[in-house]
Coordinates of C-alpha atoms in Angstrom, one line a residue:
T1 CA -19.3 15.1 -5.3
R2 CA -17.8 12.2 -3.3
A3 CA -16.2 11.8 0.1
D4 CA -13.1 9.7 -0.2
R5 CA -10.6 9.8 2.6
R6 CA -7.8 8.4 0.4
V7 CA -8.2 11.2 -2.2
E8 CA -8.1 13.8 0.6
F9 CA -5.0 12.1 2.1
I10 CA -3.2 12.3 -1.2
W11 CA -4.4 15.9 -1.8
E12 CA -3.3 17.1 1.6
S13 CA 0.1 15.4 1.1
V14 CA 0.6 17.0 -2.3
R15 CA -0.5 20.4 -0.8
S16 CA 2.1 20.0 2.0
L17 CA 4.9 19.1 -0.4
D18 CA 4.0 22.0 -2.7
S19 CA 4.0 24.4 0.3
T20 CA 7.4 23.2 1.4
L21 CA 8.8 23.6 -2.1
R22 CA 7.4 27.1 -2.6
K23 CA 9.1 28.2 0.6
R24 CA 12.4 27.3 -1.1
G25 CA 11.5 29.0 -4.4
G26 CA 10.1 26.0 -6.2
G27 CA 6.7 24.3 -6.4
L28 CA 4.7 21.6 -8.1
I29 CA 2.8 21.6 -11.4
V30 CA -0.3 19.6 -10.6
R31 CA -2.8 18.3 -13.1
H32 CA -6.0 16.4 -12.5
A33 CA -6.4 14.6 -15.8
V34 CA -5.9 11.4 -17.8
A35 CA -2.2 10.5 -17.4
R36 CA -1.6 9.3 -21.0
E37 CA -2.9 12.7 -22.3
A38 CA -1.8 15.2 -19.7
I39 CA 1.8 14.0 -19.1
P40 CA 2.9 14.0 -22.8
R41 CA 1.2 17.4 -23.2
L42 CA 3.0 18.9 -20.2
A43 CA 6.3 17.3 -21.3
V44 CA 6.0 19.1 -24.7
E45 CA 5.0 22.4 -23.0
L46 CA 8.2 22.2 -20.9
A47 CA 10.3 21.1 -23.8
V48 CA 11.8 18.2 -21.8
E49 CA 13.9 15.4 -23.2
A50 CA 12.9 12.8 -20.7
V51 CA 10.2 12.0 -18.1
F52 CA 11.1 10.2 -14.9
A53 CA 8.7 8.1 -12.8
N54 CA 8.7 5.4 -10.2
R55 CA 7.4 1.9 -11.2
D56 CA 4.0 0.5 -10.1
Y57 CA 3.1 -3.1 -10.1
E58 CA -0.7 -3.2 -10.4
P59 CA -2.1 -4.3 -13.8
Q60 CA -4.0 -1.1 -14.5
A61 CA -1.1 1.1 -13.4
I62 CA 1.3 -0.9 -15.7
A63 CA -1.2 -0.4 -18.6
R64 CA -1.4 3.3 -17.8
D65 CA 2.4 3.7 -17.7
R66 CA 2.8 1.9 -21.0
A67 CA 0.3 4.2 -22.6
V68 CA 2.2 7.2 -21.3
E69 CA 5.5 5.7 -22.6
R70 CA 4.0 5.2 -26.1
A71 CA 2.6 8.8 -26.2
L72 CA 5.9 10.2 -25.1
A73 CA 7.8 8.1 -27.6
A74 CA 5.6 9.6 -30.4
Q75 CA 7.1 13.0 -29.3
D76 CA 10.7 11.6 -29.1
I77 CA 10.6 11.9 -25.4
V78 CA 12.2 9.2 -23.3
F79 CA 10.3 7.6 -20.4
V80 CA 12.5 6.4 -17.6
T81 CA 11.2 4.4 -14.6
S82 CA 12.9 3.4 -11.3
K83 CA 12.2 1.2 -8.4
D84 CA 10.9 3.0 -5.3
Q85 CA 8.1 1.6 -3.3
V86 CA 9.6 -1.9 -2.6
I87 CA 13.0 -3.3 -1.6
F88 CA 13.0 -6.1 -4.2
E89 CA 10.9 -6.0 -7.3
C90 CA 9.8 -8.2 -10.3
D91 CA 12.5 -10.8 -11.0
E92 CA 15.1 -9.5 -8.5
L93 CA 14.4 -12.5 -6.2
V94 CA 13.6 -15.9 -7.7
S95 CA 14.1 -19.4 -6.6
K96 CA 17.2 -21.5 -7.4
A97 CA 15.2 -22.9 -10.2
G98 CA 14.7 -19.4 -11.6
T99 CA 11.0 -19.4 -10.9
P100 CA 9.0 -16.9 -8.8
F101 CA 8.5 -17.7 -5.2
S102 CA 5.0 -18.8 -4.2
V103 CA 5.7 -19.6 -0.5
F104 CA 6.6 -16.9 2.0
T105 CA 9.2 -18.6 4.2
P106 CA 11.7 -19.4 1.4
Y107 CA 11.0 -15.9 -0.1
K108 CA 11.8 -14.3 3.2
R109 CA 15.0 -16.3 3.5
A110 CA 16.1 -15.1 0.1
W111 CA 15.0 -11.5 0.9
L112 CA 17.0 -11.3 4.1
G113 CA 20.0 -13.0 2.4
S114 CA 20.0 -10.5 -0.4
L115 CA 19.4 -7.4 1.6
D116 CA 22.2 -4.8 1.5
P117 CA 21.8 -2.5 4.4
D118 CA 24.3 0.0 2.9
A119 CA 22.0 0.4 -0.1
L120 CA 19.2 1.6 2.1
A121 CA 21.0 4.6 3.4
P122 CA 19.4 8.0 2.6
R123 CA 20.6 9.8 -0.4
D124 CA 23.1 12.7 0.0
T125 CA 21.1 15.8 1.2
E126 CA 24.1 18.2 1.2
C127 CA 22.3 20.6 -1.1
A128 CA 19.0 20.5 0.8
D129 CA 19.2 24.2 1.7
D130 CA 19.8 25.4 -1.9
K131 CA 17.1 27.5 -3.6
L132 CA 15.1 25.7 -6.2
A133 CA 14.4 27.0 -9.7
A134 CA 10.7 27.8 -9.9
P135 CA 9.0 25.8 -12.7
P136 CA 7.2 27.8 -15.4
A137 CA 3.4 28.4 -15.2
L138 CA 3.2 27.5 -11.5
D139 CA -0.5 27.0 -11.0
A140 CA -2.5 26.7 -7.8
L141 CA -3.2 23.2 -6.7
P142 CA -6.7 22.2 -7.9
D143 CA -9.1 22.1 -4.9
L144 CA -11.1 19.0 -4.0
A145 CA -14.4 20.5 -5.1
T146 CA -13.0 21.1 -8.6
M147 CA -12.0 17.4 -8.8
G148 CA -15.5 16.3 -7.6
F149 CA -14.6 15.5 -4.0
V150 CA -15.4 16.9 -0.6
H151 CA -13.4 17.1 2.7
T152 CA -13.9 14.1 5.0
D153 CA -13.3 13.4 8.7
L154 CA -9.6 12.7 8.3
A155 CA -8.6 15.4 10.8
S156 CA -11.1 14.3 13.5
L157 CA -9.8 10.7 13.1
G158 CA -6.3 12.0 14.0
V159 CA -4.9 11.1 10.5
V160 CA -2.1 13.6 9.6
P161 CA -1.2 13.4 5.9
G162 CA 2.1 14.2 4.4
M163 CA 5.7 13.6 5.4
S164 CA 5.1 15.3 8.8
G165 CA 2.4 12.9 9.7
G166 CA 4.4 9.8 8.6
G167 CA 7.5 11.1 10.4
A168 CA 5.6 11.7 13.7
L169 CA 4.2 8.2 13.6
F170 CA 7.5 6.6 12.8
H171 CA 9.2 8.6 15.7
A172 CA 6.6 7.4 18.1
F173 CA 6.8 3.7 17.0
R174 CA 10.6 3.7 17.3
E175 CA 10.0 4.0 21.1
R176 CA 7.8 0.9 21.4
V177 CA 9.1 -1.3 18.6
E178 CA 10.7 -3.7 21.1
G179 CA 7.3 -4.9 22.2
Y180 CA 5.8 -5.2 18.8
H181 CA 6.1 -9.0 18.5
E182 CA 3.8 -9.3 21.6
A183 CA 1.6 -6.3 21.4
R184 CA 0.7 -6.6 17.7
D185 CA -1.7 -9.4 18.3
F186 CA -4.0 -7.5 20.6
P187 CA -6.4 -5.1 18.8
S188 CA -7.1 -3.2 22.1
R189 CA -3.4 -2.2 22.5
R190 CA -1.4 0.4 20.5
G191 CA 1.0 -2.2 19.3
G192 CA 1.3 -1.5 15.6
S193 CA 3.1 1.3 13.8
F194 CA 0.0 2.8 12.1
L195 CA 2.2 3.7 9.2
S196 CA 0.3 1.6 6.6
V197 CA -1.4 4.6 4.9
H198 CA 1.9 6.4 4.7
I199 CA 3.7 3.4 3.3
R200 CA 0.9 3.0 0.8
F201 CA 1.1 6.6 -0.5
G202 CA 4.8 7.1 -0.2
T203 CA 4.9 9.7 2.6
V204 CA 7.5 7.7 4.4
S205 CA 10.4 5.9 2.8
V206 CA 10.1 2.1 3.0
R207 CA 13.9 2.0 2.7
S208 CA 14.3 4.0 5.9
L209 CA 11.8 1.8 7.7
V210 CA 13.6 -1.4 6.6
A211 CA 17.0 0.0 7.5
F212 CA 15.7 0.9 11.0
A213 CA 14.0 -2.5 11.5
H214 CA 17.0 -4.5 10.2
E215 CA 19.5 -2.6 12.4
R216 CA 17.3 -2.9 15.5
S217 CA 16.6 -6.6 14.8
L218 CA 20.3 -7.4 15.2
R219 CA 20.5 -5.8 18.7
P220 CA 19.8 -7.8 21.9
G221 CA 16.1 -7.7 22.5
G222 CA 15.4 -7.1 18.8
E223 CA 12.5 -9.6 18.5
G224 CA 10.0 -6.8 18.1
A225 CA 11.9 -5.2 15.2
A226 CA 12.5 -8.6 13.6
A227 CA 8.7 -9.2 13.7
W228 CA 8.0 -5.8 12.1
L229 CA 10.7 -6.4 9.5
S230 CA 8.9 -9.6 8.6
E231 CA 5.7 -7.7 8.0
L232 CA 7.6 -5.4 5.6
V233 CA 8.9 -8.5 3.8
W234 CA 5.3 -9.7 3.4
R235 CA 4.5 -6.5 1.6
D236 CA 7.3 -7.1 -1.0
F237 CA 6.1 -10.8 -1.3
Y238 CA 2.6 -9.8 -2.2
A239 CA 3.8 -7.2 -4.7
Q240 CA 5.9 -9.8 -6.5
I241 CA 3.0 -12.2 -6.5
L242 CA 0.8 -9.6 -8.2
W243 CA 3.4 -8.7 -10.7
H244 CA 4.2 -12.3 -11.7
H245 CA 0.5 -13.4 -11.5
P246 CA -1.8 -10.5 -12.4
R247 CA -4.7 -13.0 -12.7
V248 CA -4.9 -13.1 -8.9
V249 CA -6.9 -9.9 -9.0
D250 CA -10.0 -11.9 -10.0
H251 CA -8.9 -15.5 -9.5
A252 CA -7.5 -17.8 -6.8
F253 CA -3.7 -18.1 -6.9
K254 CA -4.3 -21.9 -6.8
A255 CA -6.4 -22.2 -9.9
E256 CA -8.2 -25.3 -8.7
Y257 CA -9.9 -23.3 -6.0
D258 CA -11.7 -21.1 -8.5
R259 CA -14.1 -24.0 -8.6
L260 CA -15.0 -23.7 -5.0
P261 CA -18.8 -23.2 -4.6
F262 CA -19.9 -20.3 -2.4
R263 CA -23.4 -19.8 -1.2
S264 CA -22.8 -16.0 -0.9
D265 CA -26.1 -15.4 0.9
P266 CA -26.7 -11.6 0.4
K267 CA -28.2 -11.3 3.9
R268 CA -25.2 -12.9 5.5
F269 CA -22.8 -10.7 3.5
A270 CA -24.8 -7.5 4.5
A271 CA -24.7 -8.5 8.2
W272 CA -20.9 -9.0 7.9
C273 CA -20.5 -5.6 6.2
E274 CA -22.6 -3.8 8.8
G275 CA -21.0 -5.5 11.8
R276 CA -24.1 -7.3 13.0
T277 CA -23.2 -11.0 12.7
G278 CA -23.6 -11.5 16.4
Y279 CA -19.9 -12.5 16.9
P280 CA -18.5 -9.6 18.9
I281 CA -14.9 -9.5 17.6
V282 CA -16.0 -9.8 14.0
D283 CA -18.6 -7.0 14.5
A284 CA -16.1 -4.8 16.3
G285 CA -13.6 -5.1 13.4
M286 CA -16.2 -4.3 10.8
R287 CA -17.5 -1.3 12.7
E288 CA -14.0 0.0 13.2
L289 CA -13.5 -0.3 9.4
N290 CA -16.8 1.4 8.5
E291 CA -16.2 4.2 11.0
T292 CA -12.5 4.9 10.5
G293 CA -11.3 3.3 7.3
Y294 CA -8.8 1.3 9.4
M295 CA -8.8 -2.2 10.9
H296 CA -6.2 -3.9 13.1
N297 CA -4.3 -6.5 11.1
R298 CA -5.4 -9.4 13.4
L299 CA -9.0 -8.4 12.9
R300 CA -8.5 -8.3 9.1
M301 CA -7.5 -11.9 9.3
I302 CA -10.4 -12.9 11.7
T303 CA -13.1 -11.1 9.7
A304 CA -11.9 -12.4 6.4
S305 CA -11.7 -16.0 7.6
F306 CA -15.1 -15.7 9.2
L307 CA -16.7 -14.4 6.0
V308 CA -15.3 -17.2 3.8
K309 CA -15.1 -20.2 6.1
D310 CA -18.1 -19.6 8.4
L311 CA -20.5 -17.6 6.3
L312 CA -19.5 -19.3 3.0
V313 CA -19.3 -16.0 1.1
D314 CA -17.0 -15.6 -1.9
W315 CA -13.7 -14.1 -0.8
R316 CA -13.8 -11.6 -3.7
L317 CA -16.9 -9.9 -2.3
G318 CA -15.0 -9.3 1.0
E319 CA -11.8 -8.3 -0.8
R320 CA -13.7 -5.7 -2.8
Y321 CA -15.5 -4.4 0.3
F322 CA -12.2 -3.8 2.0
A323 CA -10.9 -2.1 -1.1
E324 CA -13.8 0.4 -0.9
K325 CA -13.3 1.1 2.8
L326 CA -9.6 0.8 3.7
L327 CA -7.7 4.1 3.9
D328 CA -4.5 2.1 3.4
Y329 CA -5.9 0.0 0.6
D330 CA -3.2 -1.6 -1.5
L331 CA -4.2 -4.1 -4.2
A332 CA -1.3 -6.5 -3.7
S333 CA -1.5 -6.6 0.1
N334 CA -5.2 -6.7 0.3
N335 CA -5.6 -9.4 -2.3
G336 CA -2.8 -11.4 -0.9
G337 CA -4.2 -11.2 2.6
W338 CA -7.6 -12.3 1.5
Q339 CA -6.3 -15.2 -0.4
W340 CA -4.2 -16.3 2.6
A341 CA -7.2 -16.0 4.9
A342 CA -9.4 -18.0 2.5
S343 CA -6.6 -20.6 2.1
I344 CA -6.6 -20.3 -1.7
G345 CA -3.3 -18.4 -2.1

């Protein structure tokens, strides 16, 4: 059995959604299995003509979805995907030369210039109170133990999964967003939104967040909202970098920097991981990460830069350590952030 906060966060979020749907007469069919096998099998069981899913942009996820599509096609079942987790995806934003953006500032300019606030409006919920048709063979949600996991310390850390947790954090952040541009740089202050894990796992709508940030940024005193909107643009930027250049998973975006020599002293790397380098702000960040699965964004930049440029440890070792520990781990953002801090992106 394994203790994994991310798995528990997902499990609790699914359980919350299932409970909400059951109160309205519906419910979820949940499978813990290999997607390319379980989804086509379930589609045949339910005699559906099409399977709908939202697109993912990570190389392994793309390969998974293509395998699912092929398996469904063999059963004459259509696989339909949609954009959901980003505002602009894939080739929707390219330079005037028709090439992908590789620098953030021109990308942000194009992003803001192409944004349609009306398209971010929530979908019609007029029928939200209607009863749902219960799916056939409504099974109980598999418990964590059955899946090989155990409960963690999420609750004691104050992390509330699901839409209720994301909604509460968003509501609280709306009241202090005006000061975000100043407070966000100080790890000791509650300046951020703390929504990163909810954005990562879809328990808040990124369209709703962008709509709010954009509208507030246009008001007098909207500097805080504008700064937060910029951070949401960075998320899209890194997602399109990963989609266009999947090699960045293991290689520097600037290929010439793959030849950089790193000493990668195991003792120095271990001291960094354990928060005992002797540099207080670095050690504080690493201890926060190890204890909570969270690290303030400013500390992520400081600790990453310190590992690569002061300890001369390969950036990929640090990137993978963050991938193991971060509750909000997102491949595109984590990889992009590390390459930026290492000056190879």
